[in-house]
Short mmCIF file of C-alpha atoms and ligand atoms in Angstrom, two decimals:
data_model
loop_
_atom_site.label_atom_id
_atom_site.label_comp_id
_atom_site.label_asym_id
_atom_site.label_seq_id
_atom_site.Cartn_x
_atom_site.Cartn_y
_atom_site.Cartn_z
CA MET E 1120 -0.48 -183.97 0.36
CA ASP E 1121 -2.20 -181.02 1.36
CA THR E 1122 -3.80 -178.96 -1.12
CA ILE E 1123 -5.25 -175.01 -1.58
CA LEU E 1124 -7.66 -173.96 -3.88
CA VAL E 1125 -7.32 -170.69 -5.27
CA VAL E 1126 -10.96 -168.99 -6.78
CA ASN E 1127 -10.90 -166.19 -9.12
CA ALA E 1128 -14.63 -165.50 -9.73
CA GLY E 1129 -16.12 -163.13 -12.19
CA SER E 1130 -19.54 -162.19 -13.59
CA SER E 1131 -19.39 -164.93 -16.17
CA SER E 1132 -16.82 -167.11 -15.19
CA VAL E 1133 -15.12 -168.71 -12.45
CA LYS E 1134 -11.27 -169.56 -12.67
CA PHE E 1135 -9.76 -171.93 -10.04
CA GLN E 1136 -6.60 -173.49 -9.71
CA ILE E 1137 -5.27 -176.37 -7.27
CA PHE E 1138 -1.77 -176.18 -5.79
CA ALA E 1139 -0.54 -179.06 -3.59
CA VAL E 1140 1.78 -178.14 -0.76
CA ASP E 1141 5.18 -179.72 -1.19
CA SER E 1142 7.66 -180.91 1.74
CA ASP E 1143 9.22 -177.40 2.02
CA GLY E 1144 5.83 -176.14 2.73
CA ASN E 1145 6.11 -174.20 -0.91
CA PRO E 1146 2.49 -174.67 -3.18
CA ARG E 1147 3.21 -176.25 -6.73
CA ARG E 1148 0.63 -176.03 -9.01
CA GLN E 1149 -1.11 -179.01 -10.19
CA ILE E 1150 -4.27 -177.94 -11.70
CA LYS E 1151 -5.71 -174.70 -13.51
CA GLY E 1152 -9.53 -174.69 -14.30
CA GLN E 1153 -12.42 -172.44 -15.55
CA MET E 1154 -16.29 -172.51 -15.68
CA ASP E 1155 -17.17 -169.99 -17.97
CA GLY E 1156 -20.61 -169.22 -19.92
CA ILE E 1157 -22.44 -168.73 -16.60
CA GLY E 1158 -25.77 -168.12 -17.61
CA SER E 1159 -25.38 -168.78 -21.23
CA ARG E 1160 -23.55 -171.81 -22.21
CA PRO E 1161 -21.49 -173.18 -19.12
CA ARG E 1162 -18.40 -175.03 -19.51
CA LEU E 1163 -15.90 -176.58 -17.75
CA ARG E 1164 -12.33 -176.58 -18.78
CA ALA E 1165 -9.45 -177.99 -16.90
CA THR E 1166 -5.55 -178.98 -17.39
CA ASN E 1167 -2.79 -180.34 -15.62
CA ALA E 1168 0.41 -179.22 -14.55
CA LYS E 1169 2.08 -180.52 -18.06
CA GLY E 1170 -0.98 -178.49 -19.96
CA GLU E 1171 -3.00 -181.51 -20.65
CA VAL E 1172 -6.55 -181.35 -21.01
CA VAL E 1173 -8.10 -183.29 -18.09
CA ALA E 1174 -11.28 -181.59 -18.16
CA GLU E 1175 -13.99 -180.33 -20.79
CA ARG E 1176 -17.32 -180.50 -20.41
CA VAL E 1177 -20.69 -178.63 -20.93
CA TYR E 1178 -23.58 -178.43 -18.53
CA PRO E 1179 -27.25 -177.41 -18.90
CA THR E 1180 -27.60 -173.47 -18.59
CA GLU E 1181 -30.23 -174.23 -15.63
CA ASN E 1182 -27.98 -175.74 -13.85
CA VAL E 1183 -25.28 -173.21 -13.78
CA ARG E 1184 -26.80 -169.89 -13.38
CA ASP E 1185 -24.38 -168.06 -11.47
CA VAL E 1186 -21.21 -167.81 -10.06
CA SER E 1187 -21.94 -170.05 -6.59
CA ALA E 1188 -23.37 -172.52 -8.71
CA ALA E 1189 -20.41 -172.72 -11.18
CA LEU E 1190 -18.06 -173.09 -8.29
CA ALA E 1191 -20.20 -176.08 -6.61
CA ILE E 1192 -19.55 -177.89 -10.07
CA ALA E 1193 -16.28 -177.16 -10.13
CA GLY E 1194 -15.99 -178.21 -6.54
CA ASP E 1195 -17.81 -181.20 -6.97
CA TRP E 1196 -15.43 -182.19 -10.06
CA VAL E 1197 -12.28 -181.66 -7.86
CA ARG E 1198 -13.57 -183.99 -4.91
CA ASP E 1199 -15.37 -186.37 -7.14
CA GLU E 1200 -13.14 -187.00 -9.55
CA LEU E 1201 -9.65 -185.76 -8.73
CA ARG E 1202 -10.07 -186.73 -5.04
CA VAL E 1203 -8.71 -183.88 -3.54
CA ALA E 1204 -10.09 -182.30 -0.48
CA PRO E 1205 -8.51 -178.50 0.15
CA ILE E 1206 -7.03 -177.45 3.18
CA ALA E 1207 -8.43 -173.99 2.74
CA VAL E 1208 -9.73 -171.82 -0.46
CA GLY E 1209 -7.68 -168.45 -1.60
CA HIS E 1210 -9.86 -166.18 -3.13
CA ARG E 1211 -9.09 -163.04 -5.09
CA VAL E 1212 -11.15 -160.27 -3.71
CA VAL E 1213 -10.83 -156.62 -5.73
CA HIS E 1214 -11.44 -154.34 -3.26
CA GLY E 1215 -10.45 -154.41 0.55
CA GLY E 1216 -11.35 -150.78 1.15
CA PRO E 1217 -9.22 -148.71 3.27
CA ALA E 1218 -9.52 -151.38 6.53
CA TYR E 1219 -7.79 -154.19 4.63
CA ASP E 1220 -4.36 -153.78 4.20
CA ARG E 1221 -3.56 -157.42 3.80
CA PRO E 1222 -5.11 -161.00 3.06
CA THR E 1223 -7.38 -161.91 5.63
CA LEU E 1224 -9.10 -165.11 6.87
CA VAL E 1225 -13.09 -164.29 6.12
CA ASP E 1226 -15.84 -165.24 8.82
CA PRO E 1227 -19.41 -163.74 8.08
CA GLY E 1228 -18.67 -160.74 9.57
CA VAL E 1229 -15.80 -159.93 7.19
CA VAL E 1230 -17.81 -160.89 4.39
CA ASN E 1231 -20.50 -158.28 5.36
CA ARG E 1232 -18.01 -155.54 5.52
CA LEU E 1233 -16.97 -156.73 2.27
CA GLU E 1234 -20.05 -156.27 1.00
CA GLU E 1235 -20.50 -152.46 1.97
CA LEU E 1236 -17.67 -152.12 -0.97
CA ILE E 1237 -19.72 -153.42 -3.53
CA SER E 1238 -20.64 -150.17 -4.75
CA LEU E 1239 -16.73 -149.42 -5.36
CA ALA E 1240 -16.67 -152.37 -7.71
CA PRO E 1241 -19.82 -152.97 -9.04
CA LEU E 1242 -18.98 -155.54 -11.61
CA HIS E 1243 -16.35 -157.54 -9.70
CA GLN E 1244 -16.98 -157.52 -6.07
CA PRO E 1245 -20.19 -159.17 -5.84
CA TYR E 1246 -19.05 -162.04 -7.63
CA ASN E 1247 -15.87 -162.03 -5.49
CA LEU E 1248 -17.71 -162.38 -2.85
CA ALA E 1249 -20.77 -164.90 -3.58
CA PRO E 1250 -18.55 -167.82 -4.09
CA ILE E 1251 -17.25 -167.12 -0.30
CA ARG E 1252 -21.04 -166.72 1.26
CA SER E 1253 -21.80 -169.82 -0.06
CA LEU E 1254 -18.93 -171.96 0.89
CA LEU E 1255 -18.90 -170.28 4.33
CA ALA E 1256 -22.48 -171.74 4.46
CA LYS E 1257 -21.66 -175.29 3.05
CA PHE E 1258 -18.35 -175.56 4.77
CA PRO E 1259 -18.16 -173.52 7.95
CA ASP E 1260 -15.05 -175.01 9.00
CA LEU E 1261 -13.07 -174.55 5.72
CA PRO E 1262 -10.82 -171.81 6.12
CA GLN E 1263 -11.06 -169.08 3.31
CA VAL E 1264 -8.73 -166.41 2.76
CA ALA E 1265 -9.63 -163.24 1.00
CA CYS E 1266 -6.78 -161.71 -1.02
CA PHE E 1267 -7.35 -158.01 -2.30
CA ASP E 1268 -6.03 -156.28 -5.21
CA THR E 1269 -6.08 -152.73 -3.28
CA ALA E 1270 -3.83 -154.24 -0.20
CA PHE E 1271 -0.67 -154.12 -2.12
CA HIS E 1272 -0.99 -150.26 -2.34
CA ARG E 1273 -1.99 -149.54 0.88
CA ASN E 1274 1.23 -147.67 2.09
CA HIS E 1275 1.09 -145.33 -0.57
CA PRO E 1276 2.11 -141.79 0.68
CA LYS E 1277 -0.85 -139.24 1.19
CA VAL E 1278 -0.65 -137.48 -1.61
CA ALA E 1279 -0.77 -140.30 -4.12
CA ASP E 1280 -4.04 -141.74 -2.64
CA TYR E 1281 -6.22 -138.37 -1.77
CA PHE E 1282 -8.42 -136.32 -4.37
CA ALA E 1283 -8.77 -132.59 -3.97
CA ILE E 1284 -12.30 -132.96 -2.57
CA PRO E 1285 -13.57 -132.26 1.22
CA GLN E 1286 -11.70 -134.12 3.61
CA GLN E 1287 -14.97 -135.64 5.26
CA LEU E 1288 -15.29 -137.49 1.61
CA SER E 1289 -11.96 -138.79 2.08
CA ASP E 1290 -12.91 -140.04 5.13
CA GLU E 1291 -15.66 -142.04 4.16
CA GLY E 1292 -13.12 -143.70 1.76
CA VAL E 1293 -13.24 -141.55 -1.61
CA ARG E 1294 -10.03 -142.25 -2.27
CA ARG E 1295 -7.51 -143.39 -4.76
CA TYR E 1296 -6.74 -146.95 -4.14
CA GLY E 1297 -4.87 -148.97 -6.66
CA PHE E 1298 -5.71 -152.15 -8.37
CA HIS E 1299 -3.55 -155.62 -9.60
CA GLY E 1300 -1.77 -155.25 -6.28
CA LEU E 1301 -1.68 -159.39 -6.36
CA SER E 1302 -0.11 -158.99 -9.55
CA TYR E 1303 2.93 -156.23 -8.38
CA GLU E 1304 3.36 -158.37 -5.44
CA TYR E 1305 4.34 -161.12 -7.08
CA ILE E 1306 6.70 -159.29 -9.57
CA ALA E 1307 8.08 -157.32 -6.39
CA SER E 1308 8.55 -160.71 -4.91
CA VAL E 1309 10.40 -162.40 -7.69
CA LEU E 1310 12.54 -159.36 -8.72
CA PRO E 1311 15.36 -160.16 -6.19
CA GLU E 1312 16.17 -163.26 -7.94
CA ARG E 1313 15.54 -162.23 -11.35
CA ALA E 1314 16.65 -158.88 -11.11
CA PRO E 1315 18.45 -158.61 -8.33
CA GLU E 1316 20.61 -155.29 -9.34
CA ILE E 1317 17.35 -153.19 -9.71
CA ALA E 1318 15.03 -154.90 -7.04
CA MET E 1319 15.64 -152.69 -4.50
CA GLY E 1320 15.39 -149.66 -6.86
CA ARG E 1321 12.65 -147.49 -8.43
CA VAL E 1322 11.39 -149.47 -11.10
CA VAL E 1323 7.82 -149.04 -13.29
CA VAL E 1324 5.71 -152.05 -13.62
CA ALA E 1325 3.40 -152.11 -16.63
CA HIS E 1326 0.58 -154.94 -16.10
CA LEU E 1327 -0.89 -154.58 -19.45
CA GLY E 1328 -3.95 -157.28 -20.02
CA SER E 1329 -7.36 -156.74 -20.70
CA GLY E 1330 -7.75 -154.76 -17.34
CA ALA E 1331 -4.33 -152.81 -17.39
CA SER E 1332 -2.34 -150.62 -15.04
CA MET E 1333 0.93 -149.57 -14.05
CA CYS E 1334 2.72 -149.29 -10.91
CA ALA E 1335 5.56 -147.59 -9.29
CA LEU E 1336 7.41 -150.07 -6.94
CA SER E 1337 10.33 -148.27 -4.75
CA GLY E 1338 12.14 -150.66 -2.48
CA GLY E 1339 9.73 -153.53 -3.09
CA ARG E 1340 6.57 -151.50 -2.33
CA SER E 1341 4.27 -149.59 -3.90
CA VAL E 1342 4.38 -145.83 -4.20
CA GLU E 1343 2.21 -145.08 -6.51
CA SER E 1344 -0.69 -146.64 -8.97
CA THR E 1345 -2.21 -145.11 -12.05
CA MET E 1346 -5.92 -146.51 -11.14
CA GLY E 1347 -7.55 -144.67 -8.47
CA PHE E 1348 -10.87 -145.06 -6.54
CA THR E 1349 -12.36 -147.96 -8.95
CA ALA E 1350 -10.50 -149.98 -11.67
CA LEU E 1351 -11.66 -147.62 -14.24
CA ASP E 1352 -9.18 -144.95 -13.84
CA GLY E 1353 -5.67 -144.89 -15.48
CA LEU E 1354 -4.87 -146.85 -18.62
CA PRO E 1355 -7.55 -147.24 -21.45
CA MET E 1356 -8.10 -151.01 -21.26
CA GLY E 1357 -10.45 -153.76 -23.23
CA THR E 1358 -13.85 -152.14 -22.17
CA ARG E 1359 -12.90 -149.30 -19.56
CA PRO E 1360 -11.92 -145.85 -20.94
CA GLY E 1361 -8.92 -145.26 -18.01
CA GLN E 1362 -8.62 -141.81 -17.22
CA LEU E 1363 -11.71 -139.52 -17.89
CA ASP E 1364 -12.51 -136.10 -17.45
CA PRO E 1365 -15.57 -136.52 -14.81
CA GLY E 1366 -17.11 -133.66 -16.93
CA VAL E 1367 -17.58 -136.51 -19.43
CA VAL E 1368 -19.32 -138.43 -17.00
CA LEU E 1369 -22.00 -135.33 -16.14
CA TYR E 1370 -22.24 -134.62 -19.66
CA LEU E 1371 -23.79 -138.51 -20.18
CA LEU E 1372 -26.19 -138.21 -17.05
CA THR E 1373 -27.28 -134.61 -17.97
CA THR E 1374 -27.10 -133.77 -21.52
CA LYS E 1375 -27.51 -137.56 -23.04
CA GLY E 1376 -29.69 -138.39 -19.98
CA MET E 1377 -28.36 -141.80 -19.20
CA SER E 1378 -29.04 -143.25 -15.87
CA PRO E 1379 -26.54 -143.91 -13.38
CA SER E 1380 -26.90 -147.85 -14.19
CA GLU E 1381 -26.35 -147.00 -18.08
CA VAL E 1382 -23.36 -144.67 -17.43
CA GLN E 1383 -22.20 -147.56 -15.04
CA ASN E 1384 -22.42 -150.50 -17.83
CA PHE E 1385 -21.19 -147.90 -20.57
CA LEU E 1386 -17.81 -147.22 -18.69
CA TYR E 1387 -17.15 -150.72 -17.70
CA LYS E 1388 -18.23 -152.40 -20.82
CA ASP E 1389 -18.32 -149.96 -24.05
CA CYS E 1390 -15.13 -147.84 -23.84
CA GLY E 1391 -11.77 -148.33 -23.96
CA LEU E 1392 -10.33 -150.41 -27.32
CA LYS E 1393 -13.49 -151.78 -28.07
CA GLY E 1394 -14.99 -148.55 -27.54
CA LEU E 1395 -12.38 -146.70 -29.59
CA SER E 1396 -11.77 -148.88 -32.02
CA GLY E 1397 -14.90 -150.07 -33.11
CA VAL E 1398 -13.51 -153.57 -34.00
CA SER E 1399 -12.50 -155.62 -30.62
CA ASN E 1400 -11.83 -155.02 -27.00
CA ASP E 1401 -8.62 -157.75 -27.70
CA MET E 1402 -5.26 -156.61 -28.71
CA ARG E 1403 -4.39 -159.89 -30.64
CA GLU E 1404 -7.40 -158.66 -33.02
CA LEU E 1405 -6.45 -155.11 -33.09
CA LEU E 1406 -3.04 -156.19 -34.15
CA ASN E 1407 -4.44 -158.15 -36.88
CA SER E 1408 -6.95 -155.71 -37.91
CA SER E 1409 -6.43 -152.94 -41.20
CA GLU E 1410 -9.33 -150.80 -39.75
CA PRO E 1411 -8.30 -147.46 -39.30
CA GLY E 1412 -10.29 -147.62 -35.71
CA ALA E 1413 -7.91 -150.24 -34.76
CA LYS E 1414 -4.98 -148.39 -35.67
CA PHE E 1415 -6.18 -145.50 -33.58
CA ALA E 1416 -6.97 -147.61 -30.85
CA ILE E 1417 -3.55 -149.29 -30.56
CA ASP E 1418 -1.89 -145.74 -30.84
CA TYR E 1419 -3.97 -144.72 -28.32
CA PHE E 1420 -2.97 -147.54 -25.82
CA VAL E 1421 0.36 -146.83 -26.43
CA TYR E 1422 0.60 -142.96 -25.76
CA ARG E 1423 -1.45 -143.42 -22.48
CA ALA E 1424 1.32 -146.10 -21.30
CA ALA E 1425 4.13 -143.86 -22.14
CA LEU E 1426 2.46 -140.81 -20.46
CA SER E 1427 1.85 -143.06 -17.51
CA ALA E 1428 5.46 -143.92 -17.29
CA GLY E 1429 6.37 -140.56 -17.22
CA LEU E 1430 3.83 -140.01 -14.50
CA LEU E 1431 5.30 -142.78 -12.17
CA THR E 1432 8.80 -141.74 -12.78
CA ALA E 1433 7.93 -138.61 -11.45
CA ALA E 1434 6.42 -139.81 -8.13
CA MET E 1435 9.53 -142.08 -7.77
CA GLU E 1436 12.33 -138.78 -9.06
CA GLY E 1437 13.73 -141.42 -11.19
CA ILE E 1438 13.68 -144.53 -12.51
CA ASP E 1439 16.03 -147.28 -12.49
CA ALA E 1440 14.30 -150.32 -14.20
CA PHE E 1441 10.85 -151.10 -16.40
CA VAL E 1442 8.70 -154.35 -16.42
CA PHE E 1443 6.34 -155.41 -18.73
CA THR E 1444 3.93 -158.31 -17.69
CA ALA E 1445 -0.02 -159.89 -18.31
CA GLY E 1446 -1.46 -160.52 -21.45
CA ILE E 1447 -0.28 -157.72 -23.90
CA GLY E 1448 2.96 -157.09 -21.42
CA GLU E 1449 4.43 -160.64 -21.68
CA ASN E 1450 3.09 -161.85 -25.34
CA SER E 1451 3.29 -159.09 -27.69
CA SER E 1452 6.84 -157.76 -28.80
CA ALA E 1453 5.25 -155.29 -31.11
CA ILE E 1454 3.37 -153.42 -28.02
CA ARG E 1455 6.43 -153.15 -25.74
CA MET E 1456 8.51 -151.82 -28.71
CA ARG E 1457 5.83 -148.84 -29.42
CA ILE E 1458 5.83 -147.77 -25.82
CA ALA E 1459 9.52 -148.23 -25.39
CA GLU E 1460 10.09 -145.98 -28.56
CA LYS E 1461 8.19 -143.27 -26.58
CA LEU E 1462 10.27 -143.61 -23.70
CA GLY E 1463 14.01 -142.89 -24.97
CA TRP E 1464 13.77 -139.97 -23.20
CA LEU E 1465 14.09 -142.46 -19.81
CA GLY E 1466 17.16 -144.33 -21.04
CA ILE E 1467 15.10 -147.12 -22.53
CA ASP E 1468 15.32 -148.91 -25.69
CA LEU E 1469 14.92 -152.29 -26.67
CA ASP E 1470 17.08 -155.11 -28.09
CA SER E 1471 14.70 -156.05 -31.00
CA ALA E 1472 15.69 -159.78 -31.02
CA GLU E 1473 15.51 -160.40 -27.37
CA ASN E 1474 12.05 -158.26 -27.26
CA ALA E 1475 11.12 -160.81 -30.28
CA LYS E 1476 12.21 -163.76 -28.12
CA HIS E 1477 10.18 -162.54 -25.10
CA ALA E 1478 13.59 -163.04 -23.03
CA VAL E 1479 13.67 -161.80 -19.41
CA LYS E 1480 15.81 -158.85 -20.16
CA ILE E 1481 14.91 -157.11 -23.31
CA SER E 1482 16.88 -153.84 -23.01
CA GLY E 1483 19.39 -152.48 -25.35
CA SER E 1484 21.78 -150.28 -24.95
CA GLY E 1485 19.87 -147.52 -22.96
CA ARG E 1486 20.61 -147.03 -19.40
CA THR E 1487 17.41 -148.56 -18.06
CA PRO E 1488 16.88 -151.98 -18.09
CA VAL E 1489 13.75 -153.54 -19.05
CA TYR E 1490 12.37 -157.12 -18.20
CA VAL E 1491 9.62 -159.27 -19.26
CA ILE E 1492 8.26 -161.21 -16.18
CA PRO E 1493 5.07 -162.98 -16.43
CA THR E 1494 2.78 -162.45 -13.44
CA ASP E 1495 1.49 -165.54 -11.18
CA GLU E 1496 -1.61 -163.53 -8.98
CA GLU E 1497 -2.79 -167.09 -8.27
CA LEU E 1498 0.61 -168.25 -6.56
CA MET E 1499 0.25 -164.93 -4.62
CA ILE E 1500 -2.79 -166.14 -3.39
CA ALA E 1501 -2.07 -169.68 -2.67
CA LYS E 1502 1.38 -168.73 -0.97
CA HIS E 1503 -0.80 -165.83 1.23
CA THR E 1504 -3.38 -168.57 2.06
CA LEU E 1505 -0.86 -170.97 3.38
CA SER E 1506 0.73 -168.38 4.84
CA ILE E 1507 -2.29 -167.56 7.12
CA LEU E 1508 -3.03 -170.74 7.62
CA GLN E 1509 0.33 -171.29 9.07
CA ASN E 1510 -0.23 -168.26 11.90
CA THR E 1511 -3.96 -169.18 12.03
CA SER E 1512 -2.98 -169.63 16.23
CA GLN E 1513 -2.88 -165.93 16.09
CA PRO E 1514 -5.47 -163.76 15.94
CA VAL E 1515 -6.17 -162.18 12.51
CA VAL E 1516 -5.56 -158.19 13.02
CA VAL E 1517 -7.02 -156.30 10.33
CA GLN E 1518 -4.91 -152.97 10.36
CA THR E 1519 -6.94 -149.98 9.78
CA ARG E 1520 -4.59 -147.05 8.13
CA ALA E 1521 -4.89 -143.69 9.72
CA SER E 1522 -6.36 -141.21 7.21
P1 ADP F 2758 -7.18 -160.47 -17.96
O1 ADP F 2758 -6.27 -161.61 -17.15
O2 ADP F 2758 -7.16 -159.07 -17.24
O3 ADP F 2758 -8.22 -160.94 -18.57
P2 ADP F 2758 -5.33 -160.82 -19.59
O4 ADP F 2758 -3.80 -160.25 -18.87
O5 ADP F 2758 -4.86 -162.37 -20.00
O6 ADP F 2758 -6.15 -160.31 -19.26
O7 ADP F 2758 -4.68 -160.30 -20.97
C1 ADP F 2758 -5.45 -159.95 -22.02
C2 ADP F 2758 -5.18 -159.10 -23.23
O8 ADP F 2758 -3.77 -159.69 -23.60
C3 ADP F 2758 -6.26 -159.60 -24.73
O9 ADP F 2758 -6.09 -157.99 -24.81
C4 ADP F 2758 -5.14 -160.32 -25.50
O10 ADP F 2758 -5.51 -159.95 -26.56
C5 ADP F 2758 -3.88 -159.66 -25.02
N1 ADP F 2758 -2.58 -161.06 -25.69
C6 ADP F 2758 -2.58 -161.86 -25.43
N2 ADP F 2758 -1.62 -162.47 -26.49
C7 ADP F 2758 -1.11 -161.54 -27.41
C8 ADP F 2758 -0.48 -161.68 -28.31
N3 ADP F 2758 0.26 -162.78 -28.36
N4 ADP F 2758 -0.36 -160.45 -29.14
C9 ADP F 2758 -1.17 -159.10 -28.40
N5 ADP F 2758 -1.85 -159.04 -27.53
C10 ADP F 2758 -1.93 -160.53 -26.73
#
């Protein structure tokens, strides 16, 4: 049976999944794995479709110094022990810039162009691209598809994508892009089956995980997002601040004398729930903590999520449904309830029992239905990869959006 390998590579871990292509041409998940502790305590862990552990092993640090080495070890395990030879690899790539508005078959030229976007996503893009480059060198004939977190947002109205800065900078690509697009695309793709009555309506989707953002879906398409030029904007996250007056960055650079790279590390790694609480970046730990900082970080997260729901509703001039997804959105009935309590004015309220059960539909008697829909970015990548393979007889065209 044909298989697709899906790779989501970060700075200290490589997550991978294997999908078998069934007789109807649909991808079915077989294996979920992760190489983590890259450069510190490398470890491979994988489970099968039933959730049973099929690999759990550690490696000497010197054998797994970087993301490419981690993927090579995972690849050897897949080939030698599972005896699986994927027909293609789909990669999550955080930034596609202004040009890439859809998944794209990669070649060295595409990788070069994507490397030019590293400064827009310094803590994600290089790690996403390293395994693509090393696989291109080792297996030049293996089709690889880059799937972008920005692509689903590429058709926003112009007013949603621009900053109030001189046009020349916007033309250079200093614009709002939006991220978590693979997650929102997945949600949009399952709404017609899970909630047909609202699928083509105005839906606010809250992707609340370690990274968090919200998206306005209208007629199944993204029209606005809380994230902007980089994945720092919008909602507070595990370690990122979300919306921040740019004057704060100037203050850090001038009054505090921080270097640009110190500011970068600070904004990506020391802010958000972690910085605010002084306790943890992890919502579960905050919910279990009695520290005042933990309580305040949760209050702040809930407040900003509710504010953003209002903002996205204004973008669509109304709301027909609300969807929670990702780690916090799918699993924390307490956070869902706290956010919903601030959104009564939008016709949102929750049925406590359905919310506690993490049911698909958790709304009470309010006019706006509320859903919990687990996201599946990897399945989206597998589907895109398959669809590009099926169309490789046609040239893959990169659409450039007029500015
Ligand atoms: P990412 O994919 O961005 O790393 P996830 O979508 O896995 O993140 O979400 C991770 C977040 O979800 C963490 O803050 C974690 O604490 C939170 N989370 C997971 N399960 C629960 C739960 N039962 N209650 C509250 N928060 C949870």
